[in-house]
Short mmCIF file of C-alpha atoms in Angstrom, two decimals:
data_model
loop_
_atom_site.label_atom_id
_atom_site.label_comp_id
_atom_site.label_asym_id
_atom_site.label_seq_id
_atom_site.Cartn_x
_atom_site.Cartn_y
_atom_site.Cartn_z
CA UNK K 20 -219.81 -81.61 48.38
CA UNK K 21 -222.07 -81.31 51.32
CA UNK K 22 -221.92 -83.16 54.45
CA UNK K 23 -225.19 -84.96 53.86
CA UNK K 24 -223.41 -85.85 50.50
CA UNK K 25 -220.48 -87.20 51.96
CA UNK K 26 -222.05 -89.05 54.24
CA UNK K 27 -223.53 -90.85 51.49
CA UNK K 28 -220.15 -91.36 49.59
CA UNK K 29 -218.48 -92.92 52.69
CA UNK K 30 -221.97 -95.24 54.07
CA UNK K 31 -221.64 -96.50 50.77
CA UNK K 32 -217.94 -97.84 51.09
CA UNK K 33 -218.18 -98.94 54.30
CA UNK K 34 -221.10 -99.78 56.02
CA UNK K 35 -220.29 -99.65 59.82
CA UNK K 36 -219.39 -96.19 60.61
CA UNK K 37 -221.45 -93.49 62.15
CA UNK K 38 -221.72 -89.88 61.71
CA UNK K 39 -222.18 -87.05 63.47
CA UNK K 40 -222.13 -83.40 62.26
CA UNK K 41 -225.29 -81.29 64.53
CA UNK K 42 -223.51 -78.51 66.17
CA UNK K 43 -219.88 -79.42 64.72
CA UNK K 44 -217.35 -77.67 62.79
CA UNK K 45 -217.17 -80.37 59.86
CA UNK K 46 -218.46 -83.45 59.60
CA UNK K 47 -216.89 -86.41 62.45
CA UNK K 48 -216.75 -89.96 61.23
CA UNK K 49 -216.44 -92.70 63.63
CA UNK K 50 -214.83 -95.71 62.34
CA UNK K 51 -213.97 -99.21 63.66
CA UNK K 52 -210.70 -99.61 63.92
CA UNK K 53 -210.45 -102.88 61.33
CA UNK K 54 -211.88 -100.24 58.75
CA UNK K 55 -209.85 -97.56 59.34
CA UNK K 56 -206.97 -97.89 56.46
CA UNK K 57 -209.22 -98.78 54.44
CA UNK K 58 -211.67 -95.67 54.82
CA UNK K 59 -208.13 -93.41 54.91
CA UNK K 60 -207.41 -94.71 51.26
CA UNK K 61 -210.68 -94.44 49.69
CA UNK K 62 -210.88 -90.64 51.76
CA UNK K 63 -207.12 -90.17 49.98
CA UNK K 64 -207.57 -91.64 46.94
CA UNK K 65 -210.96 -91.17 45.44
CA UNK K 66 -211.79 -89.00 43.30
CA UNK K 67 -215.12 -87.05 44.52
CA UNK K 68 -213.38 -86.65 48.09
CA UNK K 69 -209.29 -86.20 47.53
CA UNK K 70 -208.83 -85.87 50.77
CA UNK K 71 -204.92 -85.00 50.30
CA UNK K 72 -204.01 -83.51 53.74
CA UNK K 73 -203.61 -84.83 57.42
CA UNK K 74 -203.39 -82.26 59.21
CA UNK K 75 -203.90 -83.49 62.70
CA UNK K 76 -203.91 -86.33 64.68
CA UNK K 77 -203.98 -86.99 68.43
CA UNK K 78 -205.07 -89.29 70.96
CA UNK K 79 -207.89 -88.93 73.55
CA UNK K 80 -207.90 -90.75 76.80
CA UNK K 81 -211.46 -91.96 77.96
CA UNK K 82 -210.52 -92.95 81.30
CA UNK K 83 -211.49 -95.73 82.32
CA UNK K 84 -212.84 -97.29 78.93
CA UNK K 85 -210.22 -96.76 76.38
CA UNK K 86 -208.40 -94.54 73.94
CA UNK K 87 -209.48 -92.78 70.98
CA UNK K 88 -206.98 -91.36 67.82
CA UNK K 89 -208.53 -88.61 65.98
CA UNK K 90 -207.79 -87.57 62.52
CA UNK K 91 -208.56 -84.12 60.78
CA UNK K 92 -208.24 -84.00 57.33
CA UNK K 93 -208.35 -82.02 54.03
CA UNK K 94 -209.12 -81.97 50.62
CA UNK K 95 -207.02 -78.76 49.44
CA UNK K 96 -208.31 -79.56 46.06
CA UNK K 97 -212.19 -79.16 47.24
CA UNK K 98 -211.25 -77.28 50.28
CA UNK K 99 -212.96 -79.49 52.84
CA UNK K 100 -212.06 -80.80 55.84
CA UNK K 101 -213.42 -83.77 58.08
CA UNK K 102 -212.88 -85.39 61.31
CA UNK K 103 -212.26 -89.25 61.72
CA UNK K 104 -212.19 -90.78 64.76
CA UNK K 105 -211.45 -94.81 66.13
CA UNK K 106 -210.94 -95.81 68.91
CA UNK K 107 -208.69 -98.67 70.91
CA UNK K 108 -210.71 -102.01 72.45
CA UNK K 109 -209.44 -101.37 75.65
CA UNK K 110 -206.79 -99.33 77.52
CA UNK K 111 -204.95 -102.00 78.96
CA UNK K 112 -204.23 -105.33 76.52
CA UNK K 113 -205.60 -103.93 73.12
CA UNK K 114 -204.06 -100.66 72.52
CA UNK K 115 -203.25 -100.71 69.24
CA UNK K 116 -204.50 -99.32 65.81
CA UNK K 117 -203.37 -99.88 62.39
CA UNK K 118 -200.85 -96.96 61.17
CA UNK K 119 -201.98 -94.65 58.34
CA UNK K 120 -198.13 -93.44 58.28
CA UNK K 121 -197.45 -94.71 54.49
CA UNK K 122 -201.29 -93.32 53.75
CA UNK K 123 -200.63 -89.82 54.98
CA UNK K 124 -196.85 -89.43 55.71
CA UNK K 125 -197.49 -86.47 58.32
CA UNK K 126 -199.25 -89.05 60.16
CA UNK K 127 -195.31 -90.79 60.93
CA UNK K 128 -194.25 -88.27 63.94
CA UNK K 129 -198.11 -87.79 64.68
CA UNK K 130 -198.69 -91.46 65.60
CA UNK K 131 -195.00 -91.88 67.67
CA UNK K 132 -195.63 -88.80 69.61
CA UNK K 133 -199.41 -90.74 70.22
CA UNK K 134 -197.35 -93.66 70.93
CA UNK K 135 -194.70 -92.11 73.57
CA UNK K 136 -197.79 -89.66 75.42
CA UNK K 137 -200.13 -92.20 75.27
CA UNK K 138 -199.30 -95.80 74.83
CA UNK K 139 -201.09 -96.51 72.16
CA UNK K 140 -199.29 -98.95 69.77
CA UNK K 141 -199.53 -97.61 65.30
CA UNK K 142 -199.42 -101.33 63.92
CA UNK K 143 -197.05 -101.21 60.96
CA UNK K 144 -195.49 -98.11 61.75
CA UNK K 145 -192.14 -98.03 60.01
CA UNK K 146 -190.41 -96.61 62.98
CA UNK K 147 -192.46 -96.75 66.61
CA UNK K 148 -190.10 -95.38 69.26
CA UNK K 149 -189.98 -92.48 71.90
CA UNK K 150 -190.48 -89.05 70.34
CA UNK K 151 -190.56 -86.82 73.06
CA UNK K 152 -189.44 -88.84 76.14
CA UNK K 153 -186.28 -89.98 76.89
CA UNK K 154 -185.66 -93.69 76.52
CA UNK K 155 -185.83 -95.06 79.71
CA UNK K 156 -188.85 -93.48 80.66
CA UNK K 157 -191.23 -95.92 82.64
CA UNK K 158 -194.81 -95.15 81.10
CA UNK K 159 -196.84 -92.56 79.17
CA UNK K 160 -197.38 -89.35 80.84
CA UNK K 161 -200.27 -87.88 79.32
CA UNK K 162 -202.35 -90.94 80.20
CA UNK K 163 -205.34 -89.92 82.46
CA UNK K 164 -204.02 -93.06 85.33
CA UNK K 165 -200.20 -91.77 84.88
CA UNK K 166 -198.17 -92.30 88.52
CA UNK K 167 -194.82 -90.93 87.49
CA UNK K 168 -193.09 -93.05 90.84
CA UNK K 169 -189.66 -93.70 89.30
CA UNK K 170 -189.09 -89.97 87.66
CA UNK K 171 -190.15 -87.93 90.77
CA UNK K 172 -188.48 -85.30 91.83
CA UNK K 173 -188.13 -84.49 95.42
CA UNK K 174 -187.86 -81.13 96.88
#
């Protein structure tokens, strides 16, 4: 299936995403974040796509707007792979995005290592906690506005 062709699979699930695909790798869908589960099943679970495989998934800070997740996937069956991307309302009281963990089950330790870096909250996630940080850390250090006062180190 060719890009142009997919786009015209997904525009006619869901109307209110955007494409773009001049001078990029694959084809990058951008995706409200109300329709995102429900674009990850059809991607998953319809036939003419089968996309079976997320193999990425990471979090972009757009200081001082908000965050973005982006997903790459694969079909291994039609060997294809696509971008999707949604973003967050607003970095400081809407940071959170529906979790595709049960959809793609790579996505689990993907979305809480999001979560931990970043902030951002994977509603639904089956188990949300601190991946790579300890504990009590205060914040999320890969945010672009990160002041690490309480775990300094003084030389």
């Amino acid at each position: 299936m060719t890009n142009t062709e997919l786009q015209s699979v997904i525009s006619s699930w869901i109307s209110d995403v955007s494409f773009q695909s001049e001078g990029k790798q694959y084809l990058t869908i951008v995706v409200p974040k109300e329709k995102l589960r429900e674009l990850m099943n059809k991607l998953k679970t319809e036939e003419s796509t089968s996309f079976d495989f997320l193999f990425s998934l990471t979090a972009v800070d757009w200081l001082p707007k908000n965050f973005a997740v982006v997903y790459h996937l694969e079909s291994t069956k039609y060997r294809h792979m696509i971008c999707v991307i949604t973003n967050t309302e607003d970095r400081e009281t809407n940071v959170s995005i529906d979790t595709v963990s049960d959809i793609f089950p790579t996505a689990n330790f993907h979305e809480r290592e999001a979560y931990d870096l970043m902030g951002i909250i994977f509603n639904g996630h089956p188990d949300l906690r601190r991946l790579l940080m300890p504990d009590n850390w205060v914040g999320h250090p890969l945010r672009k506005d990160y002041i690490d006062e309480t775990n300094l180190i003084i030389r």
